[in-house]
C-alpha atoms as an extended CHARMM CRD file, in Angstrom:
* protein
*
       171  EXT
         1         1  UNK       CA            132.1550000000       95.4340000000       90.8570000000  PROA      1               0.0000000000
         2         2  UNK       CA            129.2110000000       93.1780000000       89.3900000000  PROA      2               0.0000000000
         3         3  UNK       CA            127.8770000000       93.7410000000       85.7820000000  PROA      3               0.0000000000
         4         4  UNK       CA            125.2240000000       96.4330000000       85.9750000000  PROA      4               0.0000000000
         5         5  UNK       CA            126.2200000000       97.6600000000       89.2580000000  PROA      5               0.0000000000
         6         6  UNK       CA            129.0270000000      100.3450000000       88.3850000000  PROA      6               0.0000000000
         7         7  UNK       CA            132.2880000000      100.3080000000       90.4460000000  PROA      7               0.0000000000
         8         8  UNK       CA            132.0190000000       98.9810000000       93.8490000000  PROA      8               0.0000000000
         9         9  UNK       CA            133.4870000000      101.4160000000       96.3540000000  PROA      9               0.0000000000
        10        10  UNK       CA            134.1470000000      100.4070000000      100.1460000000  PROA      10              0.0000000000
        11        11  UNK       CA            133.6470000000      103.0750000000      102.6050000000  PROA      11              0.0000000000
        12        12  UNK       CA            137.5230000000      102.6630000000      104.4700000000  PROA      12              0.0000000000
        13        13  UNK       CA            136.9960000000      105.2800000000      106.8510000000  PROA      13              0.0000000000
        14        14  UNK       CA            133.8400000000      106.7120000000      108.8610000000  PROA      14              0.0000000000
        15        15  UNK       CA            133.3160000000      110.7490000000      108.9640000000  PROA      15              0.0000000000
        16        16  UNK       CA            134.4410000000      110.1190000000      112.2770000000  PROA      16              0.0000000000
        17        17  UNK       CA            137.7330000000      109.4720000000      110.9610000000  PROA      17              0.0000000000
        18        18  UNK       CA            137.5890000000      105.2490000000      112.4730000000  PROA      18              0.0000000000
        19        19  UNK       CA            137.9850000000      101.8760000000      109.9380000000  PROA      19              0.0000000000
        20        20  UNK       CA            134.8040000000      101.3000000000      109.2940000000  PROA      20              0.0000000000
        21        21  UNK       CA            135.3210000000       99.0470000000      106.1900000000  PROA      21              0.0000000000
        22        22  UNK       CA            135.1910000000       95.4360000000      107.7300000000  PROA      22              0.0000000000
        23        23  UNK       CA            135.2280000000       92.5120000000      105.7260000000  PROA      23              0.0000000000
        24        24  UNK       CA            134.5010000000       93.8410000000      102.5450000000  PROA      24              0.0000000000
        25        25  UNK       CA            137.6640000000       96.3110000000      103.1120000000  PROA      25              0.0000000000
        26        26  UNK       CA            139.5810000000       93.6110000000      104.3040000000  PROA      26              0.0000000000
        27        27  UNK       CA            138.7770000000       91.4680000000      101.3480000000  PROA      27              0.0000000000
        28        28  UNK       CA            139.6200000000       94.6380000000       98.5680000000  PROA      28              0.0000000000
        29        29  UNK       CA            142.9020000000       94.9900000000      100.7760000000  PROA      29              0.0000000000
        30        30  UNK       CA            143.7800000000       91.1540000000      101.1510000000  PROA      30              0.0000000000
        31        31  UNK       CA            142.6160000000       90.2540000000       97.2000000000  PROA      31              0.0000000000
        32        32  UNK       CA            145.2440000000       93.1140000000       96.1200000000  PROA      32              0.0000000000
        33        33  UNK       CA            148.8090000000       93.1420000000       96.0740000000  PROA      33              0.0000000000
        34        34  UNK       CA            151.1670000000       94.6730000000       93.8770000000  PROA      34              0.0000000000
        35        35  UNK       CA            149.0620000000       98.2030000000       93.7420000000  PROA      35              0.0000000000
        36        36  UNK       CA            149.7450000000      102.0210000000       93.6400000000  PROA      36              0.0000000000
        37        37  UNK       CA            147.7690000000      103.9930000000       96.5280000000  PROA      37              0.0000000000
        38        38  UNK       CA            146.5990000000      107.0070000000       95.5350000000  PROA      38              0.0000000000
        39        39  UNK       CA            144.5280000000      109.4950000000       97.9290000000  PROA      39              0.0000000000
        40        40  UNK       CA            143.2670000000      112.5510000000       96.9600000000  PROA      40              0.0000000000
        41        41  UNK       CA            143.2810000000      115.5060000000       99.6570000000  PROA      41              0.0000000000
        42        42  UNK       CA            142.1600000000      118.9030000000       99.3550000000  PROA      42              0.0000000000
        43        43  UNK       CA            139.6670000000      121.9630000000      100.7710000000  PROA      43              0.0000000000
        44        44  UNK       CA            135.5940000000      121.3820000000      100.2720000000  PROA      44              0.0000000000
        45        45  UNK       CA            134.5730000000      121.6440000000       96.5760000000  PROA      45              0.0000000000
        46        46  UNK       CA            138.5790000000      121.0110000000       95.0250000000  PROA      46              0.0000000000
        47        47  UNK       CA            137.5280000000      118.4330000000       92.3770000000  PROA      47              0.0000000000
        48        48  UNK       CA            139.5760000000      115.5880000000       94.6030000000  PROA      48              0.0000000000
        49        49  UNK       CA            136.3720000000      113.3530000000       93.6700000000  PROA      49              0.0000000000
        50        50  UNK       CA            136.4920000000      114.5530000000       90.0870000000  PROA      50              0.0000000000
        51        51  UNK       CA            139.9180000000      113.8250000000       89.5250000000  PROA      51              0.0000000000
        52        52  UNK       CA            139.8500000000      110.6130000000       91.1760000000  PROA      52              0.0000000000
        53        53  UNK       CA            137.5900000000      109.8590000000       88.7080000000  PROA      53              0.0000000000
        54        54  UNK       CA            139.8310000000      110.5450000000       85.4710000000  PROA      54              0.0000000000
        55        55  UNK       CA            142.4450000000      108.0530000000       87.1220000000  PROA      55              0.0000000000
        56        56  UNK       CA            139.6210000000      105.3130000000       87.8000000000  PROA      56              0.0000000000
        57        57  UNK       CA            138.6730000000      105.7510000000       84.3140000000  PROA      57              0.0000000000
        58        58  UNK       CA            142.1540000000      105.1410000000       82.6930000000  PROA      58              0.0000000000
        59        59  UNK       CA            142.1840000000      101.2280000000       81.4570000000  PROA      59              0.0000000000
        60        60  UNK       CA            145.1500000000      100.1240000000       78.7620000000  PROA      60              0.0000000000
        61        61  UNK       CA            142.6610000000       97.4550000000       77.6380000000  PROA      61              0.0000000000
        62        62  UNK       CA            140.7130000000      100.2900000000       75.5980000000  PROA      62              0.0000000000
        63        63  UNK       CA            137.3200000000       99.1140000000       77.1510000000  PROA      63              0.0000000000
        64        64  UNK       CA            134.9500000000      101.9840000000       77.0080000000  PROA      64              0.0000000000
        65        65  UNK       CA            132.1860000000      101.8810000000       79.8350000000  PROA      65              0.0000000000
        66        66  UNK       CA            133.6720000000      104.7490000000       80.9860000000  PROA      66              0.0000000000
        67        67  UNK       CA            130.6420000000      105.6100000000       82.9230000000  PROA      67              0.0000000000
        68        68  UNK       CA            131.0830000000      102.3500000000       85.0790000000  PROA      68              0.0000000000
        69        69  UNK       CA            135.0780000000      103.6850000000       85.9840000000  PROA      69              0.0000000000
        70        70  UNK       CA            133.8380000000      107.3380000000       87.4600000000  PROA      70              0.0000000000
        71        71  UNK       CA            133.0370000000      105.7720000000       91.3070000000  PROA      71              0.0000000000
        72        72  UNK       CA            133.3140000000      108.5980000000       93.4850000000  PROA      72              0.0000000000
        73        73  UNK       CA            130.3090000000      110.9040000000       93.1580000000  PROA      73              0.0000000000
        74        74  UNK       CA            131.0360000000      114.7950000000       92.7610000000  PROA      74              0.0000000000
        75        75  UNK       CA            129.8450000000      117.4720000000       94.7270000000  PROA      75              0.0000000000
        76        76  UNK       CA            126.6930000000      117.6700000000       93.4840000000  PROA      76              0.0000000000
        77        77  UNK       CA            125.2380000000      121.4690000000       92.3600000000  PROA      77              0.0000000000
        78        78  UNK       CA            122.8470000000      121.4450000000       95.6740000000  PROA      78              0.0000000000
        79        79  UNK       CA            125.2320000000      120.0030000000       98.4620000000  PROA      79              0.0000000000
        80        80  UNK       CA            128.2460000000      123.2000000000       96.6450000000  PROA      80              0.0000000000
        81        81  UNK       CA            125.0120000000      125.5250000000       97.2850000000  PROA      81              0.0000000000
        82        82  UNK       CA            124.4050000000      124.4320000000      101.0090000000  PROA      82              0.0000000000
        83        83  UNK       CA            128.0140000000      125.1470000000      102.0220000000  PROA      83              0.0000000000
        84        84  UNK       CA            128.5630000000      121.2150000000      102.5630000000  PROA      84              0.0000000000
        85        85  UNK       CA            130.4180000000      118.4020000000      101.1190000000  PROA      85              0.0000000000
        86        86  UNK       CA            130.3130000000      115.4880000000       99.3550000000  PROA      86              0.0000000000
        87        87  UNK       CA            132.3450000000      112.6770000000      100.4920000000  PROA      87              0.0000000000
        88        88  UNK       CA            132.2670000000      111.8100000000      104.3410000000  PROA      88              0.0000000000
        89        89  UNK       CA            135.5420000000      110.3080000000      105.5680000000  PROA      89              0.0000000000
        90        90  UNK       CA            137.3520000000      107.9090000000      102.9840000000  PROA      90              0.0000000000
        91        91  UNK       CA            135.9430000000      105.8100000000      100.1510000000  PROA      91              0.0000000000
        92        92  UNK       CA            138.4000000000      103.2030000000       98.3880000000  PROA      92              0.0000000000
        93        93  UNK       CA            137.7900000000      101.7900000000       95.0750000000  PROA      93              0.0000000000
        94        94  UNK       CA            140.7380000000       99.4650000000       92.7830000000  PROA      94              0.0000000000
        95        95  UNK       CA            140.4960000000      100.4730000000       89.6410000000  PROA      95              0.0000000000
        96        96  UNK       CA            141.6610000000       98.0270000000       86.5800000000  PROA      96              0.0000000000
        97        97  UNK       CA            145.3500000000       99.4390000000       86.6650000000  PROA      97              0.0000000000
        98        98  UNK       CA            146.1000000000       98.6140000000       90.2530000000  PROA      98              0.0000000000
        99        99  UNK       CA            145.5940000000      101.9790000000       91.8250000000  PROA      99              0.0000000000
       100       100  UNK       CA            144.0170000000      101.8150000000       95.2860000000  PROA      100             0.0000000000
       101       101  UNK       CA            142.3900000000      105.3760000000       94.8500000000  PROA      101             0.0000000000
       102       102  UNK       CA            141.4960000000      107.3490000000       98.2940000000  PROA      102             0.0000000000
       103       103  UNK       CA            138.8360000000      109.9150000000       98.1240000000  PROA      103             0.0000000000
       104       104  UNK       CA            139.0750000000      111.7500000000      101.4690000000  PROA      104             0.0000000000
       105       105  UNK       CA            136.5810000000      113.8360000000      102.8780000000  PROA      105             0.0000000000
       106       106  UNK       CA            137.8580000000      117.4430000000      103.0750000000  PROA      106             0.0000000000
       107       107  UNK       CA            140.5650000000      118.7190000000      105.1210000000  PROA      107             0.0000000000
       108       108  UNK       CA            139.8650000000      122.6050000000      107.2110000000  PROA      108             0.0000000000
       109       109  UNK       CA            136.2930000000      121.9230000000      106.3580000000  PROA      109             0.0000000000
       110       110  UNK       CA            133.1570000000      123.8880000000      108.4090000000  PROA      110             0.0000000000
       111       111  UNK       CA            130.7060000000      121.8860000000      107.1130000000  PROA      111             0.0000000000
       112       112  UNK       CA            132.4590000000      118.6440000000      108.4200000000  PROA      112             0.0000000000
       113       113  UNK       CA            132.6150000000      120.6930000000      111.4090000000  PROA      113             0.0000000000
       114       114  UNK       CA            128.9820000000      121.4500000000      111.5770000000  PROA      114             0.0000000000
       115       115  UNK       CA            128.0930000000      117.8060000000      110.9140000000  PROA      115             0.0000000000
       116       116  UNK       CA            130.4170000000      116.8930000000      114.2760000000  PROA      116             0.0000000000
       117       117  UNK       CA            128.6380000000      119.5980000000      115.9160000000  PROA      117             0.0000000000
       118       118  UNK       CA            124.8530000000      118.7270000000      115.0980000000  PROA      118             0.0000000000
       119       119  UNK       CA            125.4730000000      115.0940000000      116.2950000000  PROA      119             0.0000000000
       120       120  UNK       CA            126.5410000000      116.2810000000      119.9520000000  PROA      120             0.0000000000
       121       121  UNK       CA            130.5600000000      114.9030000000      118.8150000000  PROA      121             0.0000000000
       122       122  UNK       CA            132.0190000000      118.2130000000      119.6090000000  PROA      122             0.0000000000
       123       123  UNK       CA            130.9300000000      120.5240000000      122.5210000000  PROA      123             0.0000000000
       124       124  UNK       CA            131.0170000000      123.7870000000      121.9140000000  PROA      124             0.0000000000
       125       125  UNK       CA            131.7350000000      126.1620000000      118.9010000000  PROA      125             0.0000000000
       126       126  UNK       CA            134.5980000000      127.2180000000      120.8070000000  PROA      126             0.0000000000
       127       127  UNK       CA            136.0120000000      123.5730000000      120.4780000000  PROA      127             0.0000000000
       128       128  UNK       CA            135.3640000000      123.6280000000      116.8250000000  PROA      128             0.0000000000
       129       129  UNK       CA            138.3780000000      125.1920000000      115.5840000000  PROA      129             0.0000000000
       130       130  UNK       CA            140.8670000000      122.9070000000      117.4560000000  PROA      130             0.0000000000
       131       131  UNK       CA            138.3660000000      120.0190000000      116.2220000000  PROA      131             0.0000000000
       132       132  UNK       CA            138.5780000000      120.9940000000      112.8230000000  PROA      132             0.0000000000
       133       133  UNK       CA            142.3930000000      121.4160000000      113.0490000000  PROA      133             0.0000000000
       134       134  UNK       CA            142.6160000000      118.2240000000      114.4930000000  PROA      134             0.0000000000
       135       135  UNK       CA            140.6040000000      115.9240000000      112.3700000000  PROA      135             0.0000000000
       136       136  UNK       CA            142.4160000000      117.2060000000      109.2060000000  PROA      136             0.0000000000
       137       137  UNK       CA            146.1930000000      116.6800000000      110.8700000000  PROA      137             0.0000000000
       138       138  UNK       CA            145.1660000000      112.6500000000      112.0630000000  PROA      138             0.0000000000
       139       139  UNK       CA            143.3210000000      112.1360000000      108.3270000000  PROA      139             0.0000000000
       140       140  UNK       CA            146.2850000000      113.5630000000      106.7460000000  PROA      140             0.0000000000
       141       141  UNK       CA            148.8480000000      111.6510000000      108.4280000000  PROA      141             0.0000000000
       142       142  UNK       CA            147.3820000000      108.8220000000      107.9890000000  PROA      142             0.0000000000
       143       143  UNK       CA            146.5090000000      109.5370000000      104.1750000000  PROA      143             0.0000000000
       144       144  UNK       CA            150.4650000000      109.8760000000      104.3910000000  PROA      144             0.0000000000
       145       145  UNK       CA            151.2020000000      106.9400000000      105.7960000000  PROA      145             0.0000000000
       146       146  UNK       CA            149.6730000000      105.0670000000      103.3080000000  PROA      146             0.0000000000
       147       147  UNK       CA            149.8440000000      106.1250000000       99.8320000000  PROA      147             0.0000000000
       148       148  UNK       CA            152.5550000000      105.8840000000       97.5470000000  PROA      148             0.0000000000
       149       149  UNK       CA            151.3860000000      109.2220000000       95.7850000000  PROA      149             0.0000000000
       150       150  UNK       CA            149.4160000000      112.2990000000       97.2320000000  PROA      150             0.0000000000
       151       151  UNK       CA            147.4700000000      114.4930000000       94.8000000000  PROA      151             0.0000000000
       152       152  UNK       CA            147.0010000000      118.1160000000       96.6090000000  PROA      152             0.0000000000
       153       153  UNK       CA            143.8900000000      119.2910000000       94.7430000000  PROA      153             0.0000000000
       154       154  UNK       CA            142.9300000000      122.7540000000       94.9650000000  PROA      154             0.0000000000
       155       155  UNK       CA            140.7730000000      125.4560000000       92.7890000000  PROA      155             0.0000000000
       156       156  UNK       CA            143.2640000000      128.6520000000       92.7560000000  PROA      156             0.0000000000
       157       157  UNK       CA            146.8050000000      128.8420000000       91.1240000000  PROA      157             0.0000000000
       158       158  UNK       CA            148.3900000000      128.8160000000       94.3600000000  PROA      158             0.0000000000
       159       159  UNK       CA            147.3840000000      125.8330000000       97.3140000000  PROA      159             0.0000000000
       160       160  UNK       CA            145.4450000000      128.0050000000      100.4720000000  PROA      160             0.0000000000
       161       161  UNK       CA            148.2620000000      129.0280000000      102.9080000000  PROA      161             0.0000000000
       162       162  UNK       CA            146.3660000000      127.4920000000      105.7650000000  PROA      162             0.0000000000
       163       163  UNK       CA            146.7130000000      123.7060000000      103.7730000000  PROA      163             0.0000000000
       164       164  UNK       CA            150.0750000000      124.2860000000      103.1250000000  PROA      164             0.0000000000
       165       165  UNK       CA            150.5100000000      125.1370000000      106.7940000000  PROA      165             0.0000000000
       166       166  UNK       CA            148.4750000000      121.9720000000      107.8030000000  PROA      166             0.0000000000
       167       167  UNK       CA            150.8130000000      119.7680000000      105.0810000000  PROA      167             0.0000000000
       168       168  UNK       CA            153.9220000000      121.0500000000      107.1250000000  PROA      168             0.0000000000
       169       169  UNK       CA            152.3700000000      120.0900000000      110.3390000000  PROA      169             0.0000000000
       170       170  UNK       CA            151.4880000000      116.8400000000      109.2300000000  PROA      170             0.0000000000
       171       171  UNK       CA            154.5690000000      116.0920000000      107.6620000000  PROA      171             0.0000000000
């Protein structure tokens, strides 16, 4: 990132679930070797953003702009209130350890859905479900593929039986 600017993050991945980062990807991906991938997955509204954020803001140098290592924005109070979601597809940012952190769009999600629908991508509501069911098993394979660690991020004491279902499918 460039002073003043906060953390650059590279959109890796459209919403429609297609590379999308070009050069600048290519460059963060060709500049870096010797890194830790780290993708976030979850439902709509987890905190996978939020916790991606505590790992981009660990540094063993002790600097403390803090507020420039927090790069993925969190569902904000009005986009939570509208039913939607925050990030579209994936974001990548490298923080200062050598993590290549993933924030994914989220997996089983209507509002991702709806977003697919309104653009004329997907048919008819009957199609949705498959859609939806779709969508989350290629992002999460590939999210597999790639990452050395996978953080499951979820809001009840137990992971929703229909993600664990989907992580056994994908697996």
């Amino acid at each position: 990132s460039r002073p003043g600017q906060g953390p650059a993050v590279v959109k890796l991945i459209s919403a429609g679930l297609s590379f999308s980062g070009g050069a600048e990807a290519a460059k963060v991906l060709t500049d870096n070797s010797d890194f830790w991938v780290v993708a976030a997955i979850g439902l709509a509204g987890a905190g996978k953003s939020s916790i991606l954020n505590e790992v981009a803001s660990l540094s063993k140098t002790g600097r403390s702009a803090a507020a420039l290592r927090r790069p993925f924005p969190p569902q904000s109070p009005e986009v939570a209130l509208e039913g939607s979601h925050q990030t579209e597809g994936v974001d990548l940012f490298v923080s200062s350890e050598r993590f290549l952190l993933l924030d994914c769009q989220p997996l089983l999600s209507s509002s991702v859905m709806l977003d697919k629908v309104l653009e004329g991508s997907v048919a008819s509501s009957s199609a949705c479900e498959q859609a939806m069911l779709h969508d989350s098993l290629r992002l999460l394979a590939w999210v597999l593929s790639v990452s050395n660690l996978v953080l499951l991020v979820h809001n009840d004491s137990l992971p929703d039986r229909t993600l664990l279902d989907l992580l056994r499918r994908a697996d």
